[in-house]
Coordinates of C-alpha atoms and ligand atoms in Angstrom, one line a residue:
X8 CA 70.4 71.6 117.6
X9 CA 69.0 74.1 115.3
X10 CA 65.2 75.1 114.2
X11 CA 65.9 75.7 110.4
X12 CA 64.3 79.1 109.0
X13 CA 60.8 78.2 106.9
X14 CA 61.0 79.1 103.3
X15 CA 57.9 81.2 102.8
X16 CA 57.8 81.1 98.8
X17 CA 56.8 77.7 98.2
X18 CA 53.3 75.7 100.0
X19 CA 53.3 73.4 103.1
X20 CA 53.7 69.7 101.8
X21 CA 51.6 67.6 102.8
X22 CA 53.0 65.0 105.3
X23 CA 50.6 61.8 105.0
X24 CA 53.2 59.6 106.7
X25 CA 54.6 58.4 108.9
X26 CA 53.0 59.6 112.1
X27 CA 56.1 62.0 113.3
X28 CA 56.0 61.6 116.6
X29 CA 57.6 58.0 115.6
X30 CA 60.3 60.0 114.9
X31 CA 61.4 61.1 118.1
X32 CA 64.3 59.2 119.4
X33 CA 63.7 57.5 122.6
X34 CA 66.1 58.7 125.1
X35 CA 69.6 57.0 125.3
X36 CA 69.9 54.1 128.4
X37 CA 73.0 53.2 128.4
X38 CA 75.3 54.9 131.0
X39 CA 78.8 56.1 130.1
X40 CA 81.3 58.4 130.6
X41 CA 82.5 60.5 127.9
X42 CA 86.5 61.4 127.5
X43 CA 87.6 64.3 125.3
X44 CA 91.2 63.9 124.7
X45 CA 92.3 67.3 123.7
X46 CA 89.6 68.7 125.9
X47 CA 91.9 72.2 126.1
X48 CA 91.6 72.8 122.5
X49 CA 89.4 74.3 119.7
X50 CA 87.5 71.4 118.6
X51 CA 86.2 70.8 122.5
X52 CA 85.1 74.5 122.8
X53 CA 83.5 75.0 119.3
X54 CA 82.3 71.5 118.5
X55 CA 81.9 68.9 121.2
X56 CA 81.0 70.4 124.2
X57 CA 78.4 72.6 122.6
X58 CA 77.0 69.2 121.1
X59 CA 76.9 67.4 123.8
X60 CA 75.5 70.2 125.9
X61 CA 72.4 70.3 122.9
X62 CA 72.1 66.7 123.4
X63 CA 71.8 67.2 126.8
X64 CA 69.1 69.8 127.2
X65 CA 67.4 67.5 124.5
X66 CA 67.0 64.9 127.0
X67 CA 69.3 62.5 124.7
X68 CA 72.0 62.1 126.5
X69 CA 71.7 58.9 129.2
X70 CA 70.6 60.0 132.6
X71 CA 73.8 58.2 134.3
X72 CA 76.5 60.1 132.4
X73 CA 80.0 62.0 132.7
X74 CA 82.1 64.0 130.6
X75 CA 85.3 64.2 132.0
X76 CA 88.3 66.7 129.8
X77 CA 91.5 65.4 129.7
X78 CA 94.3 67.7 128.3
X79 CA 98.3 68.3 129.0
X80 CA 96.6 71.7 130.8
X81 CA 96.2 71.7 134.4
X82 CA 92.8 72.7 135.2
X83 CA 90.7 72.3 138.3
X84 CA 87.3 70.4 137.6
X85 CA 85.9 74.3 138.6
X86 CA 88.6 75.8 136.0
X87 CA 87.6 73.5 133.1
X88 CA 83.5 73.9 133.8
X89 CA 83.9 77.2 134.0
X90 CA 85.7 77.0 130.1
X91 CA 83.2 74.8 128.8
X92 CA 79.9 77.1 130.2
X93 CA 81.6 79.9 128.4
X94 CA 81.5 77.9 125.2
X95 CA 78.0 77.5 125.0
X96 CA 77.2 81.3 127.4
X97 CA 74.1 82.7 125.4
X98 CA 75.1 85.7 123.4
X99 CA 73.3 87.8 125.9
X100 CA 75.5 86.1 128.6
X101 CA 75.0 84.5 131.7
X102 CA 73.9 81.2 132.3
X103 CA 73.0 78.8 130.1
X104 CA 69.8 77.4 130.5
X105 CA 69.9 73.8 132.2
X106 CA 73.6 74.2 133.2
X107 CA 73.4 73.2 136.6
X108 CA 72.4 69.7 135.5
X109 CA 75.1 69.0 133.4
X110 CA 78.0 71.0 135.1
X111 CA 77.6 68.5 138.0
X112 CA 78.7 65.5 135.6
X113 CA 81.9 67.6 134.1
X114 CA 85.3 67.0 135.6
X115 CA 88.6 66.8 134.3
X116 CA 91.7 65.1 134.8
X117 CA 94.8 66.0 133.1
X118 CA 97.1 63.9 130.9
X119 CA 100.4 63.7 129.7
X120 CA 100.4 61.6 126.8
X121 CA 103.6 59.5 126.8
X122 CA 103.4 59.0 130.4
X123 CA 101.4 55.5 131.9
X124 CA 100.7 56.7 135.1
X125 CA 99.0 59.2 134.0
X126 CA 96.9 56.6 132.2
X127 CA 96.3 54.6 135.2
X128 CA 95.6 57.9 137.4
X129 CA 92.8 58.4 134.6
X130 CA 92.2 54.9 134.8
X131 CA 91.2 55.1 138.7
X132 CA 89.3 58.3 138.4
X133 CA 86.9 57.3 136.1
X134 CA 85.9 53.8 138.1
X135 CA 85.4 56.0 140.7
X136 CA 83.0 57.8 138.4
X137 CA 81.7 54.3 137.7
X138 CA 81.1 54.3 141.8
X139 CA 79.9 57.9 142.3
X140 CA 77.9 58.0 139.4
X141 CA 76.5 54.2 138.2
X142 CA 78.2 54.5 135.3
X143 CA 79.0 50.8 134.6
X144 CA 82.1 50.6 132.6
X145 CA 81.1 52.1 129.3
X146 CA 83.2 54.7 127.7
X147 CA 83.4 56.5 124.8
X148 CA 87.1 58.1 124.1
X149 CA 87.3 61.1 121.9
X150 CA 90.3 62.1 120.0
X151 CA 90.4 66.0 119.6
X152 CA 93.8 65.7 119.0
X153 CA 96.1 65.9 116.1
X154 CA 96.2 62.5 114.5
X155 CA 100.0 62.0 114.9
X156 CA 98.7 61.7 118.9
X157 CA 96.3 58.7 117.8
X158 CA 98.4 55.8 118.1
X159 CA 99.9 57.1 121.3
X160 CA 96.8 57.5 123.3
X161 CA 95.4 54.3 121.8
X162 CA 98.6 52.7 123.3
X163 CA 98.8 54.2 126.5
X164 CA 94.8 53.2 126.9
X165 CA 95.5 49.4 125.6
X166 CA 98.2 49.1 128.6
X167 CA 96.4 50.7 131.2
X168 CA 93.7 48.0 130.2
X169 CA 91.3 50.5 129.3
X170 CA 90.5 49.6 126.1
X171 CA 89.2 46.1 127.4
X172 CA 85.4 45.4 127.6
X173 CA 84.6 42.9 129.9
X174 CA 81.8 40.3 128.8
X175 CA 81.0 39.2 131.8
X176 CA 80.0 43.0 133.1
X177 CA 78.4 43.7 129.3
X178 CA 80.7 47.1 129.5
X179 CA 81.5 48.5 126.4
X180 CA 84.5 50.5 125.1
X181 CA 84.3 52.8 121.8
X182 CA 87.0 54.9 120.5
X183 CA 86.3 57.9 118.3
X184 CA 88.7 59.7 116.1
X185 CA 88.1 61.9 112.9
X186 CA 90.2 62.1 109.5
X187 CA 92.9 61.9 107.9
X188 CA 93.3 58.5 108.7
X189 CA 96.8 58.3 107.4
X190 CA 98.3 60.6 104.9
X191 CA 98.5 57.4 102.0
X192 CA 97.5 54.1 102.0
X193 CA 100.9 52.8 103.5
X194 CA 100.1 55.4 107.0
X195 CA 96.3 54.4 107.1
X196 CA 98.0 51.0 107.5
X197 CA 100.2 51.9 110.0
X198 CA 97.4 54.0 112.1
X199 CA 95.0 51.2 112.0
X200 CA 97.5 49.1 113.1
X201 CA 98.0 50.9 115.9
X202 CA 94.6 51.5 116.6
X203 CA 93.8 47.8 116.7
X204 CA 96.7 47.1 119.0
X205 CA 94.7 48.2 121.9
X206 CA 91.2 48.3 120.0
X207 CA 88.9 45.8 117.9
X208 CA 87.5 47.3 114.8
X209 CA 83.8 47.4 116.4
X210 CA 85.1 49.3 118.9
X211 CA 86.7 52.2 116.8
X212 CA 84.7 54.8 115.3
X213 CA 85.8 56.7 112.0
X214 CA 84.4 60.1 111.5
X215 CA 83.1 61.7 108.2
X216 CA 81.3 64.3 109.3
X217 CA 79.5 64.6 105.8
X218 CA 77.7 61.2 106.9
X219 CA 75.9 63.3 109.6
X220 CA 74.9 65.6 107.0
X221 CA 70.9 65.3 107.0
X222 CA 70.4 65.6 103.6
X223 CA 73.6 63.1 102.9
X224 CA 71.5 60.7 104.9
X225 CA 68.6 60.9 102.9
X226 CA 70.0 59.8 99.7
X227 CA 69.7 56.3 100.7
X228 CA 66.0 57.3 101.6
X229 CA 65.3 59.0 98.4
X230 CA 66.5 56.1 96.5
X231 CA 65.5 53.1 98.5
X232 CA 62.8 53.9 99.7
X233 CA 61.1 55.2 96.7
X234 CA 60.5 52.8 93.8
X235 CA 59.9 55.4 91.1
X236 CA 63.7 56.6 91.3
X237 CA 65.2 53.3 91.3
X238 CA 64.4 51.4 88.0
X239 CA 66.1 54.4 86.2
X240 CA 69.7 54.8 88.6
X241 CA 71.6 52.4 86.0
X242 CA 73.5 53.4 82.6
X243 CA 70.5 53.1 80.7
X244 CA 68.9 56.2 82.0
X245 CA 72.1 58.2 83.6
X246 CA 74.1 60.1 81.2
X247 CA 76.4 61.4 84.2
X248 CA 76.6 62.1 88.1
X249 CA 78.7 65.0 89.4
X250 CA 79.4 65.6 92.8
X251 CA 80.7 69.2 93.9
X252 CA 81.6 70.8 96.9
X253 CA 82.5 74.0 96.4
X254 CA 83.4 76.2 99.3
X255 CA 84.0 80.2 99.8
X256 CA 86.2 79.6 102.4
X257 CA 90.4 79.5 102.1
X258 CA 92.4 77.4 104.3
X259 CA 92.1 79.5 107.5
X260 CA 93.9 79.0 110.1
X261 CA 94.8 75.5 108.9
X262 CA 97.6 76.2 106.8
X263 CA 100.0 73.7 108.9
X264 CA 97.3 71.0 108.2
X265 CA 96.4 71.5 104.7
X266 CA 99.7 72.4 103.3
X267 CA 100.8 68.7 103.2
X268 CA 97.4 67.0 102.5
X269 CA 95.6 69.4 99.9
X270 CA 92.1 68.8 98.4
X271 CA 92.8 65.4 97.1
X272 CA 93.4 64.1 100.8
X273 CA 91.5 66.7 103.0
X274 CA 88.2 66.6 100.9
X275 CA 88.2 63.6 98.1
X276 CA 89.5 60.5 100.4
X277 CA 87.0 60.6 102.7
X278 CA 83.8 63.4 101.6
X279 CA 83.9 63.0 98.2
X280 CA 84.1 59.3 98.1
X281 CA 81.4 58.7 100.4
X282 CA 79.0 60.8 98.3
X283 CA 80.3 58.6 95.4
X284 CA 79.2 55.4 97.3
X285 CA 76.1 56.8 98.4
X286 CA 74.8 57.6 94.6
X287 CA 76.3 54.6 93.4
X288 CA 76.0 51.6 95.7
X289 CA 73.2 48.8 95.1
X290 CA 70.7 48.4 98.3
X291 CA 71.4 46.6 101.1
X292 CA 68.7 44.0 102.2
X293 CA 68.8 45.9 106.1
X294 CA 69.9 49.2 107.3
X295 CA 72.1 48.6 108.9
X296 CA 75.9 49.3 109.5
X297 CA 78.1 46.5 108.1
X298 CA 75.5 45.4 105.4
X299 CA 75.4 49.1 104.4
X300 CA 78.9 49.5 104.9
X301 CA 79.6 46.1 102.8
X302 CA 77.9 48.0 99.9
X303 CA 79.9 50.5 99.8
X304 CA 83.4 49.3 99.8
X305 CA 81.3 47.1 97.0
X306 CA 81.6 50.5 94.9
X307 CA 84.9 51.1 95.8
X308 CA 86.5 48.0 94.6
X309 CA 85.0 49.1 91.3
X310 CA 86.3 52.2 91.0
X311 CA 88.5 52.5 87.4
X312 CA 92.3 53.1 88.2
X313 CA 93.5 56.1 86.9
X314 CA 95.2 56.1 83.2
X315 CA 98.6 57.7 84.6
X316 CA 99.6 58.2 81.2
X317 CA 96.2 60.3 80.0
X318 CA 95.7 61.8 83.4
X319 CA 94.8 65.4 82.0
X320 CA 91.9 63.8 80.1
X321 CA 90.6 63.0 83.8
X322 CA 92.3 65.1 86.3
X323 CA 92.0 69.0 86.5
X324 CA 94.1 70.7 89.6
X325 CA 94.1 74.1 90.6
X326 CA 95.6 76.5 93.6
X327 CA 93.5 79.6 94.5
X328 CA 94.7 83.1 93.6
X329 CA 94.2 86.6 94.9
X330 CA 90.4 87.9 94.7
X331 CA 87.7 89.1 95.5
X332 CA 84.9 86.9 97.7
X333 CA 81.4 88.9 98.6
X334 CA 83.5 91.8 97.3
X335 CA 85.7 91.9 99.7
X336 CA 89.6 91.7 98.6
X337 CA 91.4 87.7 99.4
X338 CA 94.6 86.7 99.1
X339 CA 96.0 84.1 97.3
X340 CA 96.8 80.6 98.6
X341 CA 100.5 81.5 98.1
X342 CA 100.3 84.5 100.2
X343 CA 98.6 82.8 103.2
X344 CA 100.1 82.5 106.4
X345 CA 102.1 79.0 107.0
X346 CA 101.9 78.3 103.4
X347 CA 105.2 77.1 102.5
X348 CA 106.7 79.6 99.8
X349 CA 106.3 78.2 96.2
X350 CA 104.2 75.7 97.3
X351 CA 102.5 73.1 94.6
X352 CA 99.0 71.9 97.0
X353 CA 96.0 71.8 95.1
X354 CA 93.1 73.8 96.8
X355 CA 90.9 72.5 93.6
X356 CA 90.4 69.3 92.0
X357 CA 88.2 67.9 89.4
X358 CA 87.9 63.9 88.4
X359 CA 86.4 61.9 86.3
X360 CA 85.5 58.9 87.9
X361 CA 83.9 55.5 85.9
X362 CA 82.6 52.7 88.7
X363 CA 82.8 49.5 86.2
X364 CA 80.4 46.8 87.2
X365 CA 77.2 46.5 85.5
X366 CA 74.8 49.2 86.8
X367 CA 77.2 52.3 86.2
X368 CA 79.4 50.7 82.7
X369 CA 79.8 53.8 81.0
X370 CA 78.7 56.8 83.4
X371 CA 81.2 58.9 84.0
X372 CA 81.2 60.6 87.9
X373 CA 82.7 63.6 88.0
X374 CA 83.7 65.1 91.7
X375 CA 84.5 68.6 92.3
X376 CA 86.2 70.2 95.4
X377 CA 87.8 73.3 96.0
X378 CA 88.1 76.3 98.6
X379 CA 87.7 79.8 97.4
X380 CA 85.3 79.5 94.9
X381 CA 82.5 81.4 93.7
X382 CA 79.9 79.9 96.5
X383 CA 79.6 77.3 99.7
X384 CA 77.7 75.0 98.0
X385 CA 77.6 71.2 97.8
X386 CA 75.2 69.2 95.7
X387 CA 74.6 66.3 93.2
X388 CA 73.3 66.6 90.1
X389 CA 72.3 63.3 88.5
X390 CA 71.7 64.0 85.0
X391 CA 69.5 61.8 82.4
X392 CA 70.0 60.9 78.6
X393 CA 68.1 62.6 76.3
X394 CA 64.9 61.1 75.0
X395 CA 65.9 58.2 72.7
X396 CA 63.5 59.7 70.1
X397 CA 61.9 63.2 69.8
X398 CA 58.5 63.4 68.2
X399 CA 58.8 67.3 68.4
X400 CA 62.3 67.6 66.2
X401 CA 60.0 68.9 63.4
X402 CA 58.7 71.6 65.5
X403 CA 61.0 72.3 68.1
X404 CA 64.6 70.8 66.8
X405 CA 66.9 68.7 68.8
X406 CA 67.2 71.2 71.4
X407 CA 65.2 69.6 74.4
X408 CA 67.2 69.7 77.8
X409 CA 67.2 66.1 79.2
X410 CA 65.9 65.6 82.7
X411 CA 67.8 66.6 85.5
X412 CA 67.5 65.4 89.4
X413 CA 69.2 67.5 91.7
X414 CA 70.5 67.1 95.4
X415 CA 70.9 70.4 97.7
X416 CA 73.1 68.9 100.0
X417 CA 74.0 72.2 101.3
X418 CA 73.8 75.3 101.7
X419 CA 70.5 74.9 100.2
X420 CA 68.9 71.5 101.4
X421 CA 66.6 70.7 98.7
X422 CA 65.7 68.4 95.8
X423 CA 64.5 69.2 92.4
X424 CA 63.6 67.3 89.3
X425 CA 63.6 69.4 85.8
X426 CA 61.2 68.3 83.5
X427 CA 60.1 69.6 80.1
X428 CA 56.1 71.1 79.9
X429 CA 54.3 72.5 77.3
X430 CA 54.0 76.4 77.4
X431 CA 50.2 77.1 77.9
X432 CA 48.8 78.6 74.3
X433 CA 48.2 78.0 70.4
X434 CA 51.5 77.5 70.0
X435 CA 53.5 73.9 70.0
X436 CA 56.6 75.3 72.8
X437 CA 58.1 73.9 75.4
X438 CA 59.6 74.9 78.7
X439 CA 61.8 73.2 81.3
X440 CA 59.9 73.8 84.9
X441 CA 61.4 72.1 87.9
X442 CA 59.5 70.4 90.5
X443 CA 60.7 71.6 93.8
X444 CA 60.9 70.1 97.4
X445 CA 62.7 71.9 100.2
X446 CA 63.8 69.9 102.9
X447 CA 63.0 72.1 105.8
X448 CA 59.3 72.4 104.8
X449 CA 56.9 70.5 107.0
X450 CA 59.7 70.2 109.7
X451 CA 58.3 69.8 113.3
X452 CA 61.0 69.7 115.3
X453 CA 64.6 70.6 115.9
X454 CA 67.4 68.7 113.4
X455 CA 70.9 67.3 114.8
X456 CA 73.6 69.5 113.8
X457 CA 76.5 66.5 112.3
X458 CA 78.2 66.7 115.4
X459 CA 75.6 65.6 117.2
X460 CA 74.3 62.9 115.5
X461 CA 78.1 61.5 115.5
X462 CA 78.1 61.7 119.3
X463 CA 74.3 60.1 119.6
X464 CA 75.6 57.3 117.3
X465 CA 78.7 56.5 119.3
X466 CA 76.3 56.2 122.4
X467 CA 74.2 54.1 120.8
X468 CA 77.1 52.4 119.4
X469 CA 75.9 52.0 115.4
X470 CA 78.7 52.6 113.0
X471 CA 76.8 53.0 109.8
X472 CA 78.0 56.3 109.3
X473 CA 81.2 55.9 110.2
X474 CA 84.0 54.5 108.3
X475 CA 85.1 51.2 108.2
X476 CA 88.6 50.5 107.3
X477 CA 88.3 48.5 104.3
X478 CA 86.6 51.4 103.0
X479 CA 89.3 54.1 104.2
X480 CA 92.2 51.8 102.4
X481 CA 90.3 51.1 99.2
X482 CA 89.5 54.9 98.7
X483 CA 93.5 55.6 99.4
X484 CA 94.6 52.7 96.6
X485 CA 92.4 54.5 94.2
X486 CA 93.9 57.8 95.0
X487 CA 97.3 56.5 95.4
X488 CA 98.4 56.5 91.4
X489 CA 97.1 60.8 91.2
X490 CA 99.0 61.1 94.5
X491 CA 102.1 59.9 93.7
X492 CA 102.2 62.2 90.1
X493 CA 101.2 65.1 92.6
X494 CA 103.4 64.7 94.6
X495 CA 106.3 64.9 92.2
X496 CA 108.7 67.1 92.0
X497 CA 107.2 68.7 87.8
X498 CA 103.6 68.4 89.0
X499 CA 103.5 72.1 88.6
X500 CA 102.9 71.8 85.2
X501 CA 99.7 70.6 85.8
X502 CA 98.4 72.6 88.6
X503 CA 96.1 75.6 87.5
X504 CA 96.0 79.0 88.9
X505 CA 92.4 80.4 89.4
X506 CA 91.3 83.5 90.7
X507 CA 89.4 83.3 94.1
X508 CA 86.0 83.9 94.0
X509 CA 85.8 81.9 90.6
X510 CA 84.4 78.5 89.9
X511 CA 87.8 77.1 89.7
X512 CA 90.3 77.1 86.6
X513 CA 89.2 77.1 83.0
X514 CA 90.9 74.4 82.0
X515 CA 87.9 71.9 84.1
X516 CA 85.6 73.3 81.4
X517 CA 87.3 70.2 79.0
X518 CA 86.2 67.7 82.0
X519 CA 83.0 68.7 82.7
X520 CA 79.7 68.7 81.3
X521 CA 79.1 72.1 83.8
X522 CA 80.5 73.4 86.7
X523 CA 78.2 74.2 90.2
X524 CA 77.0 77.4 90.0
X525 CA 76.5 79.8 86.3
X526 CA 76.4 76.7 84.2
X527 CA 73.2 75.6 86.2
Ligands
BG6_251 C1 86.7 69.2 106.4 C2 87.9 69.7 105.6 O1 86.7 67.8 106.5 O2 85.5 69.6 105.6 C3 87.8 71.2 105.4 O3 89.0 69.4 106.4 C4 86.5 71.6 104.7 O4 88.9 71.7 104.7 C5 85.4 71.0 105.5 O5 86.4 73.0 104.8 C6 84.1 71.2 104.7 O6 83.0 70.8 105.5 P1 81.6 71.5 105.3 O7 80.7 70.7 106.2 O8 81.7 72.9 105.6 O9 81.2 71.3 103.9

């Protein structure tokens, strides 16, 4: 959990409501014990533990709760506590404050994957977590595995009968696992399968980690529950929406990963797609998971297929090359290690995107993704038409910029609205002005970090942000048609060098209206 730094430039708001100490969650009840598969690796250290260790010192983790690792390591319970206090060790060292508490309810059992027994041996340690430690039943299982492990563990957990929640105790049984969910639509089929062998689909929990996103969240606020926004979101006032999410960074370490998946699957199935539902979905009449959920697979049966034939006139992809980011010297994605030589994966893409039913006929979408460019930045510009008539061609011309509403999603969490003004004097002149609100003004308290909010919502067991699978299927036939042309053997033709530390190739200049960044 993080206190976000105060911008100093602009005025407090004024918060007239709600009361904010509403806002505090009440603590969590239920009991459970938490299983990390994959509780040796990065994720655990970097990610989980630290969240759950936050939610702990929070007060929002349940008072009657475990975390037990399970890995192919053999640790001691002493071994693997000692491992996870070092992942959240102050930078001054020593102990972390509150550790005690939680290192008490930290053990962990190993695993081997393909064997039963070692499922039932897990299976018997945690009921006698459930004895030691009032526990009750409930679990949540974590996958911070590689996704070619789901199925397995999801298996091995179904025939160990640990998958099964038992009405007449009230237990409950979630299972957690993060993207890709499949490779194409035929895998995603395969996985959920797989997954729904042993679980049902309320018990399985998709991540999108964008979902968690704070300011993600509040696009449903700022448009529902606002009614000055609403009345103009159609094709009547929208000229366009574009999405971008533009990051500095290159593929890391993740070379083996993102070699065979690329932007269009690491960053536009899942991300990209739910910012698209998020803009363009119609209310639903509660807030909650499968109405909102319904919604937006709504949006995504909509979605225009692709013209295969005219793809360039909606499709722009490009692969990072050498440059230079903060001024510092980067390779190119060619040259990074575990890239395979020659290699055709786009680190850049660019779509037009229409969603045909009657709200959006007509407005084109336009999403944007791609690693080494100029900035980290994600945000959504949502751009009006023009006035229908101007009263001041005479004086000024045609040239009067159109209205613009903009979403900071990230770095910069902020909203603004550009408007036109007069200029103060004799003279008839105008002037765009934006109206500004930053999203960390009038902030009380700390803000969940996504990973956090993810775990919190698995313990409280509410999927709205989560994926459901109709969703995750839909979003892979839509992509399925640009998939199969980049994954052909000529699709060089149509991927675009840029250089790193660039807003991405030229050639996206003939899709879009303007890029993120200089064309502000
Ligand atoms: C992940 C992708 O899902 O999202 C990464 O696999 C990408 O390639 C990351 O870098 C971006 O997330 P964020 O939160 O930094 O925008």
């Amino acid at each position: 959990m993080a206190d976000k730094p105060k911008n100093t430039d602009v005025p407090e708001i004024e918060t007239e409501s709600p009361d904010l100490s509403q806002c505090r969650l009440e603590q969590v009840q239920e009991p459970a014990v938490i299983v990390i598969f994959g509780a040796s690796g990065d994720l655990t250290r970097r990610k989980l533990f630290p969240s759950l260790f936050a939610l702990y010192r929070n007060g929002l983790l349940p008072e009657n709760v475990c975390i037990v690792g399970a890995s192919r390591s053999e640790y001691s319970h002493e071994e693997f506590r000692e491992i996870m206090r070092r992942s959240v060790e102050p930078e001054s060292g020593g102990q972390p404050e509150n550790w005690a508490g939680l290192a008490r309810r930290l053990f962990y059992n190993p695993v081997s994957y393909d064997d039963p027994e070692s499922f039932t041996g897990l299976n018997r340690f945690l009921e006698g977590l459930d004895s030691s430690y009032a526990t009750r039943g409930n679990r949540i299982f974590y996958l911070a595995v590689p996704p070619t492990v789901y199925p397995v563990i999801a298996g091995q957990l179904g025939r160990a009968g640990l998958a099964e929640e038992d009405s007449r105790n009230g237990n409950w049984v979630r299972f957690v696992v993060e993207k890709p969910f499949g490779h194409d639509l035929e895998s995603a089929r395969e996985l959920d399968k797989a997954l729904h062998s042993s679980f049902a689909e309320h018990q399985i929990f998709r991540i999108d980690h964008y979902l968690a996103k704070e300011t993600v969240q509040n696009i449903l606020m700022l448009r529902f529950a606002n009614s000055i926004f609403e009345p103009l979101w159609n094709r009547r006032y929208i000229d366009s929406v574009t999405i971008s999410a533009a990051e500095q960074l290159g593929v890391e370490h993740r070379a083996g990963y993102y070699d065979r998946f690329g932007v269009l699957r690491d960053m536009f199935q899942n991300h990209m797609m739910q910012l698209l539902a998020l803009c363009a979905m119609e209310p639903p009449s509660h807030f909650e998971a499968d109405r909102v959920r319904d919604e937006k697979t709504k949006v995504y049966r909509c979605l225009r297929p692709f013209p295969t034939q005219e793809l360039d006139s909606f499709l722009v992809l490009g692969q990072y090359a050498s440059g230079r980011i903060n001024g510092a010297a980067v390779k190119g994605y060619r040259e990074e290690p575990q890239v395979r030589q020659g290699t055709l994966t786009p680190t850049f893409a660019a779509m037009k995107v229409f969603v045909d039913n009657w709200r959006w006929q007509g407005v084109p979408f336009y999403l944007t993704s791609g690693k080494r460019l100029a900035e980290k930045r994600t945000e959504i510009k949502v751009q009006f038409k023009q006035v229908p008539n101007s009263m001041f061609r005479a004086v000024l011309g045609e040239d009067i910029a159109a209205n613009r509403l903009t979403l900071g999603i990230q770095p910069r969490e902020e909203i603004h609205l550009r408007f036109q003004t007069k200029v103060p004097g004799p003279k008839v002149c105008l002037r765009t002005v934006k109206m500004h609100f930053d999203y960390n003004q009038g902030l009380t308290g700390p803000v969940l970090e996504a990973y956090e909010k993810v775990l919190l919502d698995c313990l409280l067991g509410d999927q709205t942000l989560f994926w459901r699978q109709d969703g995750v299927e839909l979003c892979w036939g839509f992509l399925t048609p640009i998939l199969i042309e980049c994954d052909c053997p000529d699709q060089g033709k149509r991927l675009h060098p840029y250089e790193a530390g660039t807003w991405g190739p030229e050639e996206v200049k003939n899709l879009l209206p303007s890029l993120p960044g200089p064309h502000r």
